[in-house]
């Protein structure tokens, strides 16, 4: 995993995009670490924010697409069990596509995106709300990093 992270850092913004895409899908990965290292090396924080948010949103939309296909056996193979799906359904009940905002949440975020696909929520609203939540998360990570760096 360390070597992969180093390769993605070497690729710059494209590497961050790929890291965020992978992290937004069902594969556990820390795109935040790649972003923080790039900003620490002098990359433009706004460029990093854009690359990370776009990649992570597209990765999240792959989970939405998996749900849209509605193949329970595929979802189970991905490690999203019935319990996680039930939690996501309960969280989403009656709220609709705007709940894509919460796809940035650890552990349940992928399940939320899959359930939104299963529920056939509006893909545009889902995608935009997902983009808003993921952008906010990356912005908070950047601001935290900048604040910590300024202490030293």
PDB file of C-alpha atoms in Angstrom:
ATOM      1  CA  UNK A   1       0.000   0.000   0.000  1.00  0.00           C
ATOM      2  CA  UNK A   2       2.892   2.338   0.784  1.00  0.00           C
ATOM      3  CA  UNK A   3       4.387   1.919  -2.678  1.00  0.00           C
ATOM      4  CA  UNK A   4       1.026   2.620  -4.304  1.00  0.00           C
ATOM      5  CA  UNK A   5       0.667   5.788  -2.256  1.00  0.00           C
ATOM      6  CA  UNK A   6       4.158   6.911  -3.318  1.00  0.00           C
ATOM      7  CA  UNK A   7       3.334   6.295  -6.993  1.00  0.00           C
ATOM      8  CA  UNK A   8       0.094   8.275  -6.713  1.00  0.00           C
ATOM      9  CA  UNK A   9       1.951  11.151  -5.046  1.00  0.00           C
ATOM     10  CA  UNK A  10       4.467  11.129  -7.919  1.00  0.00           C
ATOM     11  CA  UNK A  11       1.566  11.525 -10.368  1.00  0.00           C
ATOM     12  CA  UNK A  12       0.504  14.772  -8.679  1.00  0.00           C
ATOM     13  CA  UNK A  13      -3.073  15.907  -9.234  1.00  0.00           C
ATOM     14  CA  UNK A  14      -3.879  12.889 -11.426  1.00  0.00           C
ATOM     15  CA  UNK A  15      -2.561  10.595  -8.718  1.00  0.00           C
ATOM     16  CA  UNK A  16      -4.734  12.351  -6.166  1.00  0.00           C
ATOM     17  CA  UNK A  17      -7.735  11.993  -8.499  1.00  0.00           C
ATOM     18  CA  UNK A  18      -7.079   8.238  -8.813  1.00  0.00           C
ATOM     19  CA  UNK A  19      -6.521   7.864  -5.044  1.00  0.00           C
ATOM     20  CA  UNK A  20      -9.772   9.715  -4.326  1.00  0.00           C
ATOM     21  CA  UNK A  21     -11.653   7.658  -6.939  1.00  0.00           C
ATOM     22  CA  UNK A  22     -10.448   4.419  -5.348  1.00  0.00           C
ATOM     23  CA  UNK A  23     -11.259   5.704  -1.840  1.00  0.00           C
ATOM     24  CA  UNK A  24     -14.748   6.782  -2.972  1.00  0.00           C
ATOM     25  CA  UNK A  25     -15.521   3.363  -4.336  1.00  0.00           C
ATOM     26  CA  UNK A  26     -15.701   0.238  -2.207  1.00  0.00           C
ATOM     27  CA  UNK A  27     -11.917  -0.113  -1.824  1.00  0.00           C
ATOM     28  CA  UNK A  28     -10.560   1.208   1.482  1.00  0.00           C
ATOM     29  CA  UNK A  29      -7.826   3.761   0.775  1.00  0.00           C
ATOM     30  CA  UNK A  30      -6.669   7.050   2.302  1.00  0.00           C
ATOM     31  CA  UNK A  31      -6.792   9.741  -0.344  1.00  0.00           C
ATOM     32  CA  UNK A  32      -6.542  12.345   2.412  1.00  0.00           C
ATOM     33  CA  UNK A  33      -2.945  11.261   3.064  1.00  0.00           C
ATOM     34  CA  UNK A  34      -2.065  11.710  -0.618  1.00  0.00           C
ATOM     35  CA  UNK A  35      -3.685  15.164  -0.622  1.00  0.00           C
ATOM     36  CA  UNK A  36      -1.900  16.309   2.538  1.00  0.00           C
ATOM     37  CA  UNK A  37       1.476  15.141   1.208  1.00  0.00           C
ATOM     38  CA  UNK A  38       0.917  16.937  -2.112  1.00  0.00           C
ATOM     39  CA  UNK A  39      -0.072  20.186  -0.386  1.00  0.00           C
ATOM     40  CA  UNK A  40       2.921  19.796   1.927  1.00  0.00           C
ATOM     41  CA  UNK A  41       5.137  19.478  -1.151  1.00  0.00           C
ATOM     42  CA  UNK A  42       3.794  22.778  -2.483  1.00  0.00           C
ATOM     43  CA  UNK A  43       0.884  21.722  -4.710  1.00  0.00           C
ATOM     44  CA  UNK A  44      -1.954  24.221  -5.051  1.00  0.00           C
ATOM     45  CA  UNK A  45      -4.559  23.471  -2.343  1.00  0.00           C
ATOM     46  CA  UNK A  46      -7.429  24.508  -4.645  1.00  0.00           C
ATOM     47  CA  UNK A  47      -6.198  22.133  -7.361  1.00  0.00           C
ATOM     48  CA  UNK A  48      -5.875  19.352  -4.811  1.00  0.00           C
ATOM     49  CA  UNK A  49      -9.370  20.074  -3.505  1.00  0.00           C
ATOM     50  CA  UNK A  50     -10.814  19.935  -7.023  1.00  0.00           C
ATOM     51  CA  UNK A  51      -8.984  16.708  -7.955  1.00  0.00           C
ATOM     52  CA  UNK A  52      -9.882  14.957  -4.698  1.00  0.00           C
ATOM     53  CA  UNK A  53     -13.544  16.016  -4.695  1.00  0.00           C
ATOM     54  CA  UNK A  54     -14.052  15.069  -8.362  1.00  0.00           C
ATOM     55  CA  UNK A  55     -12.327  11.696  -8.017  1.00  0.00           C
ATOM     56  CA  UNK A  56     -14.087  10.804  -4.771  1.00  0.00           C
ATOM     57  CA  UNK A  57     -17.486  11.788  -6.164  1.00  0.00           C
ATOM     58  CA  UNK A  58     -16.989   9.671  -9.280  1.00  0.00           C
ATOM     59  CA  UNK A  59     -15.851   6.793  -7.059  1.00  0.00           C
ATOM     60  CA  UNK A  60     -18.995   7.220  -4.968  1.00  0.00           C
ATOM     61  CA  UNK A  61     -21.105   7.197  -8.107  1.00  0.00           C
ATOM     62  CA  UNK A  62     -19.704   3.747  -8.912  1.00  0.00           C
ATOM     63  CA  UNK A  63     -21.363   2.576  -5.677  1.00  0.00           C
ATOM     64  CA  UNK A  64     -24.578   4.287  -6.805  1.00  0.00           C
ATOM     65  CA  UNK A  65     -24.298   2.447 -10.143  1.00  0.00           C
ATOM     66  CA  UNK A  66     -23.802  -0.892  -8.352  1.00  0.00           C
ATOM     67  CA  UNK A  67     -27.000  -0.217  -6.430  1.00  0.00           C
ATOM     68  CA  UNK A  68     -28.758   0.818  -9.620  1.00  0.00           C
ATOM     69  CA  UNK A  69     -27.950  -2.587 -11.103  1.00  0.00           C
ATOM     70  CA  UNK A  70     -29.692  -4.098  -8.071  1.00  0.00           C
ATOM     71  CA  UNK A  71     -27.758  -7.332  -7.918  1.00  0.00           C
ATOM     72  CA  UNK A  72     -27.815  -8.331  -4.215  1.00  0.00           C
ATOM     73  CA  UNK A  73     -25.165 -11.026  -4.706  1.00  0.00           C
ATOM     74  CA  UNK A  74     -22.718  -8.417  -6.107  1.00  0.00           C
ATOM     75  CA  UNK A  75     -23.413  -6.104  -3.194  1.00  0.00           C
ATOM     76  CA  UNK A  76     -22.784  -8.929  -0.712  1.00  0.00           C
ATOM     77  CA  UNK A  77     -19.488  -9.812  -2.435  1.00  0.00           C
ATOM     78  CA  UNK A  78     -18.358  -6.218  -2.009  1.00  0.00           C
ATOM     79  CA  UNK A  79     -18.526  -6.551   1.750  1.00  0.00           C
ATOM     80  CA  UNK A  80     -21.718  -4.514   2.150  1.00  0.00           C
ATOM     81  CA  UNK A  81     -23.804  -6.880   4.226  1.00  0.00           C
ATOM     82  CA  UNK A  82     -27.530  -6.809   4.911  1.00  0.00           C
ATOM     83  CA  UNK A  83     -26.921  -5.071   8.247  1.00  0.00           C
ATOM     84  CA  UNK A  84     -25.096  -2.126   6.620  1.00  0.00           C
ATOM     85  CA  UNK A  85     -27.757  -1.883   3.919  1.00  0.00           C
ATOM     86  CA  UNK A  86     -30.498  -1.894   6.566  1.00  0.00           C
ATOM     87  CA  UNK A  87     -28.725   0.899   8.463  1.00  0.00           C
ATOM     88  CA  UNK A  88     -28.420   2.926   5.272  1.00  0.00           C
ATOM     89  CA  UNK A  89     -32.092   2.357   4.348  1.00  0.00           C
ATOM     90  CA  UNK A  90     -33.185   3.460   7.827  1.00  0.00           C
ATOM     91  CA  UNK A  91     -30.965   6.556   7.592  1.00  0.00           C
ATOM     92  CA  UNK A  92     -32.340   7.425   4.146  1.00  0.00           C
ATOM     93  CA  UNK A  93     -36.002   6.577   4.684  1.00  0.00           C
ATOM     94  CA  UNK A  94     -38.162   9.336   3.218  1.00  0.00           C
ATOM     95  CA  UNK A  95     -35.301  11.741   2.591  1.00  0.00           C
ATOM     96  CA  UNK A  96     -34.351  11.170  -1.042  1.00  0.00           C
ATOM     97  CA  UNK A  97     -31.409  11.965  -3.296  1.00  0.00           C
ATOM     98  CA  UNK A  98     -30.100  14.915  -1.271  1.00  0.00           C
ATOM     99  CA  UNK A  99     -28.898  12.382   1.291  1.00  0.00           C
ATOM    100  CA  UNK A 100     -26.028  11.693  -1.102  1.00  0.00           C
ATOM    101  CA  UNK A 101     -24.352  14.492   0.871  1.00  0.00           C
ATOM    102  CA  UNK A 102     -23.641  11.925   3.611  1.00  0.00           C
ATOM    103  CA  UNK A 103     -21.755   9.529   1.322  1.00  0.00           C
ATOM    104  CA  UNK A 104     -18.541  10.998   2.754  1.00  0.00           C
ATOM    105  CA  UNK A 105     -19.214   9.217   6.065  1.00  0.00           C
ATOM    106  CA  UNK A 106     -16.808   6.407   6.906  1.00  0.00           C
ATOM    107  CA  UNK A 107     -18.145   2.855   7.105  1.00  0.00           C
ATOM    108  CA  UNK A 108     -21.710   3.628   5.947  1.00  0.00           C
ATOM    109  CA  UNK A 109     -21.002   6.045   3.048  1.00  0.00           C
ATOM    110  CA  UNK A 110     -20.694   3.343   0.400  1.00  0.00           C
ATOM    111  CA  UNK A 111     -23.864   1.675   1.662  1.00  0.00           C
ATOM    112  CA  UNK A 112     -25.717   4.993   1.419  1.00  0.00           C
ATOM    113  CA  UNK A 113     -24.661   5.362  -2.224  1.00  0.00           C
ATOM    114  CA  UNK A 114     -25.659   1.771  -3.007  1.00  0.00           C
ATOM    115  CA  UNK A 115     -29.064   2.195  -1.348  1.00  0.00           C
ATOM    116  CA  UNK A 116     -29.616   5.450  -3.273  1.00  0.00           C
ATOM    117  CA  UNK A 117     -28.990   3.440  -6.440  1.00  0.00           C
ATOM    118  CA  UNK A 118     -31.327   0.681  -5.300  1.00  0.00           C
ATOM    119  CA  UNK A 119     -33.985   3.328  -4.573  1.00  0.00           C
ATOM    120  CA  UNK A 120     -33.468   4.805  -8.065  1.00  0.00           C
ATOM    121  CA  UNK A 121     -32.908   8.289  -6.645  1.00  0.00           C
ATOM    122  CA  UNK A 122     -32.348  11.144  -9.083  1.00  0.00           C
ATOM    123  CA  UNK A 123     -28.747  10.686 -10.310  1.00  0.00           C
ATOM    124  CA  UNK A 124     -28.133  14.427 -10.815  1.00  0.00           C
ATOM    125  CA  UNK A 125     -29.285  15.438  -7.354  1.00  0.00           C
ATOM    126  CA  UNK A 126     -27.467  12.456  -5.856  1.00  0.00           C
ATOM    127  CA  UNK A 127     -24.247  13.353  -7.676  1.00  0.00           C
ATOM    128  CA  UNK A 128     -24.405  17.035  -6.788  1.00  0.00           C
ATOM    129  CA  UNK A 129     -25.194  16.381  -3.146  1.00  0.00           C
ATOM    130  CA  UNK A 130     -22.436  13.780  -3.040  1.00  0.00           C
ATOM    131  CA  UNK A 131     -20.015  16.343  -4.535  1.00  0.00           C
ATOM    132  CA  UNK A 132     -21.007  18.908  -1.901  1.00  0.00           C
ATOM    133  CA  UNK A 133     -20.431  16.520   1.013  1.00  0.00           C
ATOM    134  CA  UNK A 134     -17.153  15.171  -0.285  1.00  0.00           C
ATOM    135  CA  UNK A 135     -15.856  18.664  -1.116  1.00  0.00           C
ATOM    136  CA  UNK A 136     -16.694  19.838   2.386  1.00  0.00           C
ATOM    137  CA  UNK A 137     -14.871  16.869   3.904  1.00  0.00           C
ATOM    138  CA  UNK A 138     -11.719  17.508   1.857  1.00  0.00           C
ATOM    139  CA  UNK A 139     -11.915  21.227   2.628  1.00  0.00           C
ATOM    140  CA  UNK A 140     -12.031  20.465   6.356  1.00  0.00           C
ATOM    141  CA  UNK A 141      -9.025  18.135   5.995  1.00  0.00           C
ATOM    142  CA  UNK A 142      -7.104  20.871   4.146  1.00  0.00           C
ATOM    143  CA  UNK A 143      -8.018  23.541   6.684  1.00  0.00           C
ATOM    144  CA  UNK A 144      -7.018  21.234   9.541  1.00  0.00           C
ATOM    145  CA  UNK A 145      -3.692  20.489   7.853  1.00  0.00           C
ATOM    146  CA  UNK A 146      -3.029  24.171   7.175  1.00  0.00           C
ATOM    147  CA  UNK A 147      -3.897  24.988  10.797  1.00  0.00           C
ATOM    148  CA  UNK A 148      -1.582  22.321  12.167  1.00  0.00           C
ATOM    149  CA  UNK A 149       1.270  23.402   9.883  1.00  0.00           C
ATOM    150  CA  UNK A 150       0.862  27.026  10.957  1.00  0.00           C
ATOM    151  CA  UNK A 151       1.483  25.986  14.571  1.00  0.00           C
ATOM    152  CA  UNK A 152       5.042  25.025  13.702  1.00  0.00           C
TER     153      UNK A 152
END
